[in-house]
């Protein structure tokens, strides 16, 4: 709309001038080198315009003749760049497709055609990686560090090589450099978190995790679970240093971040028991047992009462079972305690409903084998139960049960 208005204005001005000249032709007299010329003012204007157009045309022609080499060179350069970028694209596609030969071929072609070191070095490095030439890949990625625009890509490539070679310290160092360049990039945060965890830098990992959650690199829920795991590692470190107070604090913080993290609960319970706070330890396990009974919790509860006689231990474990009598873990726990106390009837009562199903759990089968051997000395039936148990892979409870059996044998 604006362009149309401008064009209309120009046409109007030209038309107005033409109209004015037509009504006011005027008279111009010129004498030059003995020649006498009489003409109208309008004709003089047209003559000047014609001469101007002719001069412009001659200048244009002359300029085009002078710039032919330059334009030819530019056209050739554009053609080279176009072919170079085609080679670069084909090379990257070959890398993605895993075609090492084609990637190397297109890399050489792109290097010859393009004067763009970052891109061509990236292709060369990836081509070398694909071909298994780690030394060449490292060389290309290292060269990229000298170029500010390509440094980040070089760091990432070197980090991949460090991870591949198992150099954890170098991988962490490069992850930190990547973080310095792009602290808000999601993959940088998650990679730095992984590398810090790998070298057991738990404090650094916790700080990075907080930033990763803020940057949406990790969801809040996943962040809480990961934070709980990291806090548990700090708890184990503190426990190894005989710092029970901090070990307990970190375990409780871990449980606060992930209420269903059984290792945090069992660790906190054992630490409390070691500190002589048995009732607090019991309450901690009892609270979780109401919602999520597990063999690990049962074992931790059993450890708290390790000094109890077998019959007392049975009553003690029945106390925990009462918080969730409908769960199979409660029945298994009481059955185990009954076997240790030689209360065969109670053990059979707890196990029979779960042993009578078509496909009983391995733990049930193992306990039934123990019961048949201990109560009736029926080795044939005990072996039959063990055969059933061997048909399925052991779960966490089975492993704890076998560890418990080994303890009993050693005692």
mmCIF file of C-alpha atoms in Angstrom:
data_model
loop_
_atom_site.group_PDB
_atom_site.id
_atom_site.type_symbol
_atom_site.label_atom_id
_atom_site.label_comp_id
_atom_site.label_asym_id
_atom_site.label_seq_id
_atom_site.Cartn_x
_atom_site.Cartn_y
_atom_site.Cartn_z
ATOM 1 C CA UNK A 1 0.000 0.000 0.000
ATOM 2 C CA UNK A 2 2.830 2.389 0.903
ATOM 3 C CA UNK A 3 4.781 1.478 -2.261
ATOM 4 C CA UNK A 4 1.722 2.167 -4.424
ATOM 5 C CA UNK A 5 1.318 5.570 -2.771
ATOM 6 C CA UNK A 6 4.980 6.431 -3.376
ATOM 7 C CA UNK A 7 4.739 5.356 -7.071
ATOM 8 C CA UNK A 8 1.570 7.391 -7.526
ATOM 9 C CA UNK A 9 3.291 10.422 -5.983
ATOM 10 C CA UNK A 10 6.291 10.105 -8.348
ATOM 11 C CA UNK A 11 4.033 9.764 -11.401
ATOM 12 C CA UNK A 12 2.056 12.786 -10.267
ATOM 13 C CA UNK A 13 5.223 14.882 -9.911
ATOM 14 C CA UNK A 14 6.493 13.881 -13.389
ATOM 15 C CA UNK A 15 3.090 14.554 -14.918
ATOM 16 C CA UNK A 16 2.918 17.960 -13.218
ATOM 17 C CA UNK A 17 6.376 18.890 -14.519
ATOM 18 C CA UNK A 18 5.466 17.773 -18.034
ATOM 19 C CA UNK A 19 2.272 19.783 -17.892
ATOM 20 C CA UNK A 20 4.146 22.853 -16.642
ATOM 21 C CA UNK A 21 6.818 22.573 -19.385
ATOM 22 C CA UNK A 22 4.122 22.153 -22.028
ATOM 23 C CA UNK A 23 2.460 25.381 -20.924
ATOM 24 C CA UNK A 24 5.729 27.224 -20.345
ATOM 25 C CA UNK A 25 8.045 26.031 -23.129
ATOM 26 C CA UNK A 26 10.552 28.897 -22.730
ATOM 27 C CA UNK A 27 13.410 29.559 -25.105
ATOM 28 C CA UNK A 28 17.099 28.618 -24.756
ATOM 29 C CA UNK A 29 19.895 30.013 -26.994
ATOM 30 C CA UNK A 30 23.378 28.497 -26.964
ATOM 31 C CA UNK A 31 26.583 29.421 -28.849
ATOM 32 C CA UNK A 32 29.417 26.891 -28.827
ATOM 33 C CA UNK A 33 32.478 26.839 -31.143
ATOM 34 C CA UNK A 34 30.721 29.084 -33.686
ATOM 35 C CA UNK A 35 27.488 27.106 -33.610
ATOM 36 C CA UNK A 36 24.244 28.839 -32.725
ATOM 37 C CA UNK A 37 21.475 26.681 -31.287
ATOM 38 C CA UNK A 38 17.949 27.766 -30.433
ATOM 39 C CA UNK A 39 15.680 25.279 -28.650
ATOM 40 C CA UNK A 40 12.966 25.073 -26.035
ATOM 41 C CA UNK A 41 13.695 24.554 -22.381
ATOM 42 C CA UNK A 42 11.856 21.172 -22.404
ATOM 43 C CA UNK A 43 13.972 19.896 -25.291
ATOM 44 C CA UNK A 44 17.112 20.869 -23.403
ATOM 45 C CA UNK A 45 15.968 18.846 -20.407
ATOM 46 C CA UNK A 46 15.336 15.799 -22.619
ATOM 47 C CA UNK A 47 18.762 16.167 -24.230
ATOM 48 C CA UNK A 48 20.496 16.304 -20.869
ATOM 49 C CA UNK A 49 18.532 13.242 -19.700
ATOM 50 C CA UNK A 50 19.504 11.311 -22.860
ATOM 51 C CA UNK A 51 23.198 12.178 -22.414
ATOM 52 C CA UNK A 52 22.972 11.104 -18.753
ATOM 53 C CA UNK A 53 21.443 7.773 -19.695
ATOM 54 C CA UNK A 54 24.108 7.181 -22.341
ATOM 55 C CA UNK A 55 26.955 7.980 -19.912
ATOM 56 C CA UNK A 56 25.433 5.655 -17.287
ATOM 57 C CA UNK A 57 25.140 2.831 -19.822
ATOM 58 C CA UNK A 58 28.768 3.264 -20.924
ATOM 59 C CA UNK A 59 29.935 3.329 -17.310
ATOM 60 C CA UNK A 60 27.919 0.207 -16.527
ATOM 61 C CA UNK A 61 29.412 -1.635 -19.483
ATOM 62 C CA UNK A 62 32.929 -0.574 -18.546
ATOM 63 C CA UNK A 63 32.392 -1.575 -14.913
ATOM 64 C CA UNK A 64 31.131 -5.010 -15.938
ATOM 65 C CA UNK A 65 34.189 -5.535 -18.128
ATOM 66 C CA UNK A 66 36.537 -4.549 -15.290
ATOM 67 C CA UNK A 67 34.810 -6.817 -12.704
ATOM 68 C CA UNK A 68 34.616 -9.952 -14.871
ATOM 69 C CA UNK A 69 37.626 -11.641 -13.118
ATOM 70 C CA UNK A 70 36.267 -10.779 -9.699
ATOM 71 C CA UNK A 71 32.799 -12.069 -10.498
ATOM 72 C CA UNK A 72 34.226 -15.217 -12.022
ATOM 73 C CA UNK A 73 36.310 -15.809 -8.892
ATOM 74 C CA UNK A 74 33.294 -15.204 -6.663
ATOM 75 C CA UNK A 75 31.149 -17.544 -8.728
ATOM 76 C CA UNK A 76 33.863 -20.202 -8.545
ATOM 77 C CA UNK A 77 34.149 -19.743 -4.779
ATOM 78 C CA UNK A 78 30.384 -20.056 -4.355
ATOM 79 C CA UNK A 79 30.452 -23.224 -6.420
ATOM 80 C CA UNK A 80 33.278 -24.640 -4.280
ATOM 81 C CA UNK A 81 31.426 -23.780 -1.067
ATOM 82 C CA UNK A 82 28.225 -25.341 -2.368
ATOM 83 C CA UNK A 83 30.061 -28.542 -3.296
ATOM 84 C CA UNK A 84 31.937 -28.406 0.018
ATOM 85 C CA UNK A 85 28.751 -28.165 2.060
ATOM 86 C CA UNK A 86 27.237 -30.967 0.003
ATOM 87 C CA UNK A 87 30.257 -33.098 0.880
ATOM 88 C CA UNK A 88 29.942 -32.053 4.524
ATOM 89 C CA UNK A 89 26.270 -33.021 4.584
ATOM 90 C CA UNK A 90 26.949 -36.361 2.913
ATOM 91 C CA UNK A 91 29.786 -36.982 5.362
ATOM 92 C CA UNK A 92 27.593 -36.332 8.388
ATOM 93 C CA UNK A 93 24.907 -38.590 6.950
ATOM 94 C CA UNK A 94 27.552 -41.292 6.438
ATOM 95 C CA UNK A 95 28.646 -40.899 10.085
ATOM 96 C CA UNK A 96 25.031 -41.260 11.220
ATOM 97 C CA UNK A 97 24.659 -44.343 9.012
ATOM 98 C CA UNK A 98 27.901 -45.859 10.318
ATOM 99 C CA UNK A 99 29.597 -45.866 6.890
ATOM 100 C CA UNK A 100 33.224 -45.185 7.868
ATOM 101 C CA UNK A 101 34.569 -45.353 4.284
ATOM 102 C CA UNK A 102 32.085 -42.871 2.844
ATOM 103 C CA UNK A 103 32.501 -40.578 5.871
ATOM 104 C CA UNK A 104 36.284 -40.473 5.383
ATOM 105 C CA UNK A 105 35.891 -39.827 1.635
ATOM 106 C CA UNK A 106 33.453 -36.937 2.131
ATOM 107 C CA UNK A 107 35.615 -35.569 4.946
ATOM 108 C CA UNK A 108 38.619 -35.285 2.634
ATOM 109 C CA UNK A 109 36.460 -33.665 -0.039
ATOM 110 C CA UNK A 110 34.978 -31.133 2.389
ATOM 111 C CA UNK A 111 38.446 -30.289 3.716
ATOM 112 C CA UNK A 112 39.659 -29.587 0.176
ATOM 113 C CA UNK A 113 36.679 -27.444 -0.803
ATOM 114 C CA UNK A 114 35.824 -25.525 2.361
ATOM 115 C CA UNK A 115 37.760 -22.955 4.277
ATOM 116 C CA UNK A 116 35.745 -23.620 7.422
ATOM 117 C CA UNK A 117 37.959 -25.450 9.954
ATOM 118 C CA UNK A 118 35.372 -25.986 12.735
ATOM 119 C CA UNK A 119 32.890 -27.830 10.526
ATOM 120 C CA UNK A 120 35.423 -29.837 8.575
ATOM 121 C CA UNK A 121 37.370 -30.754 11.709
ATOM 122 C CA UNK A 122 34.149 -31.954 13.334
ATOM 123 C CA UNK A 123 33.422 -34.208 10.378
ATOM 124 C CA UNK A 124 37.035 -35.421 10.307
ATOM 125 C CA UNK A 125 36.923 -36.178 14.042
ATOM 126 C CA UNK A 126 33.634 -38.058 13.797
ATOM 127 C CA UNK A 127 34.889 -39.939 10.763
ATOM 128 C CA UNK A 128 38.010 -40.958 12.709
ATOM 129 C CA UNK A 129 35.852 -42.050 15.651
ATOM 130 C CA UNK A 130 33.743 -44.185 13.346
ATOM 131 C CA UNK A 131 36.835 -45.771 11.856
ATOM 132 C CA UNK A 132 38.170 -46.546 15.335
ATOM 133 C CA UNK A 133 41.130 -44.181 14.986
ATOM 134 C CA UNK A 134 40.949 -42.670 18.479
ATOM 135 C CA UNK A 135 44.286 -40.865 18.205
ATOM 136 C CA UNK A 136 43.190 -39.007 15.078
ATOM 137 C CA UNK A 137 39.824 -38.176 16.654
ATOM 138 C CA UNK A 138 41.547 -36.713 19.727
ATOM 139 C CA UNK A 139 43.875 -34.698 17.478
ATOM 140 C CA UNK A 140 40.981 -33.138 15.544
ATOM 141 C CA UNK A 141 38.946 -32.418 18.680
ATOM 142 C CA UNK A 142 41.988 -30.847 20.339
ATOM 143 C CA UNK A 143 42.521 -28.540 17.337
ATOM 144 C CA UNK A 144 38.921 -27.403 17.685
ATOM 145 C CA UNK A 145 39.678 -26.011 21.152
ATOM 146 C CA UNK A 146 41.688 -23.213 19.523
ATOM 147 C CA UNK A 147 38.584 -21.899 17.775
ATOM 148 C CA UNK A 148 36.143 -20.117 20.139
ATOM 149 C CA UNK A 149 33.183 -21.091 17.961
ATOM 150 C CA UNK A 150 34.122 -24.767 17.937
ATOM 151 C CA UNK A 151 35.641 -25.158 21.416
ATOM 152 C CA UNK A 152 32.427 -26.509 22.928
ATOM 153 C CA UNK A 153 32.149 -29.203 20.250
ATOM 154 C CA UNK A 154 35.807 -30.072 20.771
ATOM 155 C CA UNK A 155 35.312 -30.442 24.519
ATOM 156 C CA UNK A 156 32.306 -32.687 24.003
ATOM 157 C CA UNK A 157 34.196 -34.865 21.541
ATOM 158 C CA UNK A 158 37.198 -35.194 23.873
ATOM 159 C CA UNK A 159 34.865 -36.065 26.745
ATOM 160 C CA UNK A 160 33.325 -38.870 24.727
ATOM 161 C CA UNK A 161 36.826 -40.171 24.000
ATOM 162 C CA UNK A 162 37.800 -39.945 27.679
ATOM 163 C CA UNK A 163 34.689 -41.879 28.700
ATOM 164 C CA UNK A 164 35.408 -44.463 26.029
ATOM 165 C CA UNK A 165 38.965 -44.945 27.277
ATOM 166 C CA UNK A 166 37.832 -45.131 30.910
ATOM 167 C CA UNK A 167 39.663 -41.970 31.985
ATOM 168 C CA UNK A 168 37.174 -40.794 34.630
ATOM 169 C CA UNK A 169 39.276 -37.875 35.897
ATOM 170 C CA UNK A 170 39.754 -36.449 32.393
ATOM 171 C CA UNK A 171 36.068 -36.935 31.596
ATOM 172 C CA UNK A 172 35.114 -34.989 34.733
ATOM 173 C CA UNK A 173 37.583 -32.209 33.914
ATOM 174 C CA UNK A 174 36.116 -31.840 30.418
ATOM 175 C CA UNK A 175 32.548 -31.921 31.773
ATOM 176 C CA UNK A 176 33.484 -29.016 34.055
ATOM 177 C CA UNK A 177 34.908 -27.082 31.085
ATOM 178 C CA UNK A 178 31.709 -27.692 29.134
ATOM 179 C CA UNK A 179 29.739 -26.425 32.131
ATOM 180 C CA UNK A 180 31.842 -23.243 32.251
ATOM 181 C CA UNK A 181 30.978 -22.542 28.606
ATOM 182 C CA UNK A 182 27.287 -23.472 28.766
ATOM 183 C CA UNK A 183 26.119 -23.774 32.396
ATOM 184 C CA UNK A 184 22.426 -24.005 31.514
ATOM 185 C CA UNK A 185 22.647 -26.648 28.790
ATOM 186 C CA UNK A 186 20.697 -29.695 29.936
ATOM 187 C CA UNK A 187 22.991 -32.434 28.652
ATOM 188 C CA UNK A 188 25.994 -30.640 30.182
ATOM 189 C CA UNK A 189 24.344 -30.693 33.616
ATOM 190 C CA UNK A 190 23.346 -34.351 33.417
ATOM 191 C CA UNK A 191 26.776 -35.336 32.068
ATOM 192 C CA UNK A 192 28.571 -33.404 34.821
ATOM 193 C CA UNK A 193 26.331 -35.058 37.411
ATOM 194 C CA UNK A 194 27.190 -38.500 36.035
ATOM 195 C CA UNK A 195 30.929 -37.802 35.993
ATOM 196 C CA UNK A 196 30.910 -36.399 39.545
ATOM 197 C CA UNK A 197 29.054 -39.474 40.781
ATOM 198 C CA UNK A 198 31.534 -41.687 38.971
ATOM 199 C CA UNK A 199 34.479 -40.267 40.926
ATOM 200 C CA UNK A 200 32.441 -40.173 44.176
ATOM 201 C CA UNK A 201 32.293 -36.373 44.358
ATOM 202 C CA UNK A 202 28.995 -36.509 46.246
ATOM 203 C CA UNK A 203 28.983 -32.858 47.369
ATOM 204 C CA UNK A 204 29.654 -31.626 43.836
ATOM 205 C CA UNK A 205 27.010 -33.998 42.466
ATOM 206 C CA UNK A 206 24.406 -32.655 44.903
ATOM 207 C CA UNK A 207 25.081 -29.068 43.791
ATOM 208 C CA UNK A 208 24.899 -30.024 40.133
ATOM 209 C CA UNK A 209 21.678 -31.950 40.757
ATOM 210 C CA UNK A 210 20.038 -28.844 42.225
ATOM 211 C CA UNK A 211 20.981 -26.855 39.114
ATOM 212 C CA UNK A 212 19.794 -29.652 36.836
ATOM 213 C CA UNK A 213 16.377 -29.656 38.501
ATOM 214 C CA UNK A 214 16.144 -25.839 38.270
ATOM 215 C CA UNK A 215 17.022 -26.012 34.563
ATOM 216 C CA UNK A 216 14.438 -28.787 33.936
ATOM 217 C CA UNK A 217 17.195 -31.146 32.843
ATOM 218 C CA UNK A 218 15.817 -33.550 35.471
ATOM 219 C CA UNK A 219 12.238 -33.671 36.727
ATOM 220 C CA UNK A 220 11.529 -32.833 40.369
ATOM 221 C CA UNK A 221 10.475 -36.418 41.106
ATOM 222 C CA UNK A 222 13.552 -37.934 39.464
ATOM 223 C CA UNK A 223 15.677 -35.287 41.188
ATOM 224 C CA UNK A 224 14.354 -36.293 44.613
ATOM 225 C CA UNK A 225 15.116 -39.942 43.942
ATOM 226 C CA UNK A 226 18.635 -39.112 42.710
ATOM 227 C CA UNK A 227 19.233 -36.781 45.669
ATOM 228 C CA UNK A 228 18.234 -39.575 48.045
ATOM 229 C CA UNK A 229 20.749 -41.907 46.389
ATOM 230 C CA UNK A 230 23.523 -39.317 46.676
ATOM 231 C CA UNK A 231 22.687 -38.650 50.333
ATOM 232 C CA UNK A 232 22.864 -42.381 51.006
ATOM 233 C CA UNK A 233 26.358 -42.425 49.553
ATOM 234 C CA UNK A 234 27.328 -39.606 51.916
ATOM 235 C CA UNK A 235 25.781 -41.602 54.763
ATOM 236 C CA UNK A 236 27.923 -44.623 53.888
ATOM 237 C CA UNK A 237 31.042 -42.447 53.735
ATOM 238 C CA UNK A 238 30.269 -40.982 57.157
ATOM 239 C CA UNK A 239 29.607 -44.439 58.567
ATOM 240 C CA UNK A 240 32.959 -45.606 57.209
ATOM 241 C CA UNK A 241 34.560 -42.702 59.080
ATOM 242 C CA UNK A 242 32.740 -43.755 62.289
ATOM 243 C CA UNK A 243 30.700 -40.548 62.161
ATOM 244 C CA UNK A 244 27.350 -42.054 63.153
ATOM 245 C CA UNK A 245 25.680 -38.676 63.737
ATOM 246 C CA UNK A 246 26.220 -37.502 60.156
ATOM 247 C CA UNK A 247 25.572 -40.978 58.787
ATOM 248 C CA UNK A 248 22.177 -40.942 60.486
ATOM 249 C CA UNK A 249 21.459 -37.371 59.351
ATOM 250 C CA UNK A 250 22.187 -38.148 55.714
ATOM 251 C CA UNK A 251 20.171 -41.379 55.821
ATOM 252 C CA UNK A 252 17.167 -39.542 57.276
ATOM 253 C CA UNK A 253 17.483 -36.790 54.636
ATOM 254 C CA UNK A 254 17.618 -39.488 51.960
ATOM 255 C CA UNK A 255 14.437 -41.056 53.319
ATOM 256 C CA UNK A 256 12.814 -37.623 53.386
ATOM 257 C CA UNK A 257 13.544 -37.153 49.666
ATOM 258 C CA UNK A 258 12.418 -40.666 48.777
ATOM 259 C CA UNK A 259 10.008 -42.112 51.324
ATOM 260 C CA UNK A 260 10.213 -45.582 49.735
ATOM 261 C CA UNK A 261 14.010 -45.830 49.699
ATOM 262 C CA UNK A 262 14.401 -48.982 51.799
ATOM 263 C CA UNK A 263 18.240 -48.795 52.068
ATOM 264 C CA UNK A 264 17.903 -45.374 53.717
ATOM 265 C CA UNK A 265 15.389 -46.689 56.239
ATOM 266 C CA UNK A 266 17.368 -49.828 57.086
ATOM 267 C CA UNK A 267 20.602 -47.847 57.354
ATOM 268 C CA UNK A 268 19.023 -45.277 59.665
ATOM 269 C CA UNK A 269 17.478 -48.037 61.787
ATOM 270 C CA UNK A 270 20.783 -49.869 62.203
ATOM 271 C CA UNK A 271 22.603 -46.641 63.111
ATOM 272 C CA UNK A 272 19.948 -45.816 65.694
ATOM 273 C CA UNK A 273 20.280 -49.311 67.150
ATOM 274 C CA UNK A 274 24.074 -48.950 67.329
ATOM 275 C CA UNK A 275 23.528 -45.696 69.221
ATOM 276 C CA UNK A 276 21.333 -47.559 71.713
ATOM 277 C CA UNK A 277 18.092 -46.032 70.410
ATOM 278 C CA UNK A 278 16.374 -49.337 69.666
ATOM 279 C CA UNK A 279 12.804 -48.125 70.062
ATOM 280 C CA UNK A 280 13.338 -45.281 67.605
ATOM 281 C CA UNK A 281 14.830 -47.762 65.164
ATOM 282 C CA UNK A 282 11.868 -50.098 65.582
ATOM 283 C CA UNK A 283 9.326 -47.306 65.096
ATOM 284 C CA UNK A 284 11.048 -46.223 61.903
ATOM 285 C CA UNK A 285 10.735 -49.718 60.409
ATOM 286 C CA UNK A 286 7.215 -50.267 61.755
ATOM 287 C CA UNK A 287 6.004 -47.067 60.095
ATOM 288 C CA UNK A 288 7.248 -48.158 56.673
ATOM 289 C CA UNK A 289 6.144 -51.774 57.185
ATOM 290 C CA UNK A 290 2.526 -50.645 57.240
ATOM 291 C CA UNK A 291 2.818 -49.538 53.589
ATOM 292 C CA UNK A 292 5.802 -51.334 52.061
ATOM 293 C CA UNK A 293 6.928 -54.528 53.814
ATOM 294 C CA UNK A 294 10.152 -56.018 52.454
ATOM 295 C CA UNK A 295 12.732 -58.668 53.265
ATOM 296 C CA UNK A 296 15.356 -55.951 53.803
ATOM 297 C CA UNK A 297 13.213 -54.245 56.436
ATOM 298 C CA UNK A 298 12.559 -57.575 58.150
ATOM 299 C CA UNK A 299 16.284 -58.308 58.252
ATOM 300 C CA UNK A 300 17.024 -54.871 59.743
ATOM 301 C CA UNK A 301 14.333 -55.415 62.384
ATOM 302 C CA UNK A 302 15.794 -58.841 63.113
ATOM 303 C CA UNK A 303 19.277 -57.337 63.503
ATOM 304 C CA UNK A 304 18.025 -54.902 66.135
ATOM 305 C CA UNK A 305 17.045 -57.864 68.311
ATOM 306 C CA UNK A 306 20.128 -59.949 67.483
ATOM 307 C CA UNK A 307 20.781 -60.706 71.145
ATOM 308 C CA UNK A 308 17.314 -62.160 71.748
ATOM 309 C CA UNK A 309 16.785 -65.892 72.257
ATOM 310 C CA UNK A 310 14.966 -67.638 69.360
ATOM 311 C CA UNK A 311 11.601 -67.759 71.123
ATOM 312 C CA UNK A 312 11.861 -64.105 72.154
ATOM 313 C CA UNK A 313 12.893 -63.270 68.601
ATOM 314 C CA UNK A 314 9.719 -64.962 67.295
ATOM 315 C CA UNK A 315 7.526 -62.777 69.500
ATOM 316 C CA UNK A 316 9.537 -59.774 68.474
ATOM 317 C CA UNK A 317 9.037 -60.443 64.739
ATOM 318 C CA UNK A 318 5.325 -61.113 65.311
ATOM 319 C CA UNK A 319 5.191 -57.613 66.765
ATOM 320 C CA UNK A 320 6.338 -56.199 63.408
ATOM 321 C CA UNK A 321 4.098 -58.536 61.396
ATOM 322 C CA UNK A 322 1.053 -57.230 63.284
ATOM 323 C CA UNK A 323 1.422 -53.893 61.484
ATOM 324 C CA UNK A 324 0.544 -55.555 58.153
ATOM 325 C CA UNK A 325 -0.657 -59.111 58.569
ATOM 326 C CA UNK A 326 -2.121 -59.389 55.073
ATOM 327 C CA UNK A 327 1.192 -59.039 53.261
ATOM 328 C CA UNK A 328 3.176 -62.141 52.306
ATOM 329 C CA UNK A 329 6.356 -60.610 53.758
ATOM 330 C CA UNK A 330 4.799 -60.701 57.230
ATOM 331 C CA UNK A 331 4.042 -64.432 56.878
ATOM 332 C CA UNK A 332 7.501 -65.205 55.536
ATOM 333 C CA UNK A 333 9.155 -63.222 58.343
ATOM 334 C CA UNK A 334 7.193 -65.041 61.065
ATOM 335 C CA UNK A 335 7.841 -68.405 59.372
ATOM 336 C CA UNK A 336 11.587 -67.750 59.382
ATOM 337 C CA UNK A 337 11.552 -66.806 63.055
ATOM 338 C CA UNK A 338 9.433 -69.892 63.854
ATOM 339 C CA UNK A 339 11.926 -72.177 62.099
ATOM 340 C CA UNK A 340 14.775 -70.705 64.137
ATOM 341 C CA UNK A 341 12.752 -71.244 67.322
ATOM 342 C CA UNK A 342 11.829 -74.840 66.279
ATOM 343 C CA UNK A 343 8.131 -73.968 66.345
ATOM 344 C CA UNK A 344 7.228 -76.155 63.376
ATOM 345 C CA UNK A 345 3.466 -75.773 63.607
ATOM 346 C CA UNK A 346 3.591 -71.980 63.456
ATOM 347 C CA UNK A 347 6.032 -72.108 60.545
ATOM 348 C CA UNK A 348 3.746 -74.484 58.601
ATOM 349 C CA UNK A 349 0.716 -72.345 59.396
ATOM 350 C CA UNK A 350 2.412 -69.271 57.909
ATOM 351 C CA UNK A 351 3.776 -71.044 54.809
ATOM 352 C CA UNK A 352 1.001 -73.451 53.765
ATOM 353 C CA UNK A 353 -1.358 -70.924 52.081
ATOM 354 C CA UNK A 354 1.491 -69.665 49.888
ATOM 355 C CA UNK A 355 3.042 -73.096 49.260
ATOM 356 C CA UNK A 356 -0.257 -74.541 48.006
ATOM 357 C CA UNK A 357 -0.439 -72.296 44.937
ATOM 358 C CA UNK A 358 0.582 -73.566 41.478
ATOM 359 C CA UNK A 359 3.760 -71.497 41.281
ATOM 360 C CA UNK A 360 5.051 -70.711 44.790
ATOM 361 C CA UNK A 361 7.813 -68.167 45.273
ATOM 362 C CA UNK A 362 11.381 -69.462 45.594
ATOM 363 C CA UNK A 363 11.592 -68.200 49.188
ATOM 364 C CA UNK A 364 8.477 -70.132 50.135
ATOM 365 C CA UNK A 365 9.950 -73.252 48.545
ATOM 366 C CA UNK A 366 13.255 -72.841 50.399
ATOM 367 C CA UNK A 367 11.509 -72.364 53.716
ATOM 368 C CA UNK A 368 9.306 -75.406 53.060
ATOM 369 C CA UNK A 369 12.456 -77.421 52.339
ATOM 370 C CA UNK A 370 13.941 -76.295 55.664
ATOM 371 C CA UNK A 371 10.687 -77.167 57.432
ATOM 372 C CA UNK A 372 10.440 -80.680 55.951
ATOM 373 C CA UNK A 373 14.057 -81.387 56.811
ATOM 374 C CA UNK A 374 13.908 -79.939 60.349
ATOM 375 C CA UNK A 375 10.487 -81.249 61.407
ATOM 376 C CA UNK A 376 10.197 -84.574 59.596
ATOM 377 C CA UNK A 377 13.733 -85.245 58.347
ATOM 378 C CA UNK A 378 12.066 -85.810 54.978
ATOM 379 C CA UNK A 379 15.035 -85.195 52.695
ATOM 380 C CA UNK A 380 13.194 -86.362 49.577
ATOM 381 C CA UNK A 381 10.439 -83.801 50.031
ATOM 382 C CA UNK A 382 13.001 -81.139 51.022
ATOM 383 C CA UNK A 383 14.907 -81.746 47.773
ATOM 384 C CA UNK A 384 11.643 -81.535 45.814
ATOM 385 C CA UNK A 385 10.981 -78.098 47.298
ATOM 386 C CA UNK A 386 14.530 -76.987 46.500
ATOM 387 C CA UNK A 387 14.056 -78.203 42.937
ATOM 388 C CA UNK A 388 11.000 -75.982 42.636
ATOM 389 C CA UNK A 389 12.954 -73.044 44.044
ATOM 390 C CA UNK A 390 15.732 -73.483 41.476
ATOM 391 C CA UNK A 391 13.334 -73.070 38.571
ATOM 392 C CA UNK A 392 12.891 -69.370 39.251
ATOM 393 C CA UNK A 393 15.415 -66.583 39.655
ATOM 394 C CA UNK A 394 16.099 -65.473 43.214
ATOM 395 C CA UNK A 395 14.613 -62.155 44.243
ATOM 396 C CA UNK A 396 15.906 -59.818 46.939
ATOM 397 C CA UNK A 397 14.170 -61.809 49.665
ATOM 398 C CA UNK A 398 15.733 -65.072 48.497
ATOM 399 C CA UNK A 399 19.184 -63.538 48.620
ATOM 400 C CA UNK A 400 18.590 -62.263 52.156
ATOM 401 C CA UNK A 401 17.205 -65.667 53.130
ATOM 402 C CA UNK A 402 20.343 -67.410 51.809
ATOM 403 C CA UNK A 403 22.591 -64.936 53.625
ATOM 404 C CA UNK A 404 20.604 -65.610 56.793
ATOM 405 C CA UNK A 405 21.031 -69.361 56.275
ATOM 406 C CA UNK A 406 24.783 -68.924 55.918
ATOM 407 C CA UNK A 407 24.869 -66.978 59.181
ATOM 408 C CA UNK A 408 23.010 -69.767 60.925
ATOM 409 C CA UNK A 409 25.451 -72.389 59.600
ATOM 410 C CA UNK A 410 28.427 -70.308 60.738
ATOM 411 C CA UNK A 411 26.883 -69.867 64.198
#
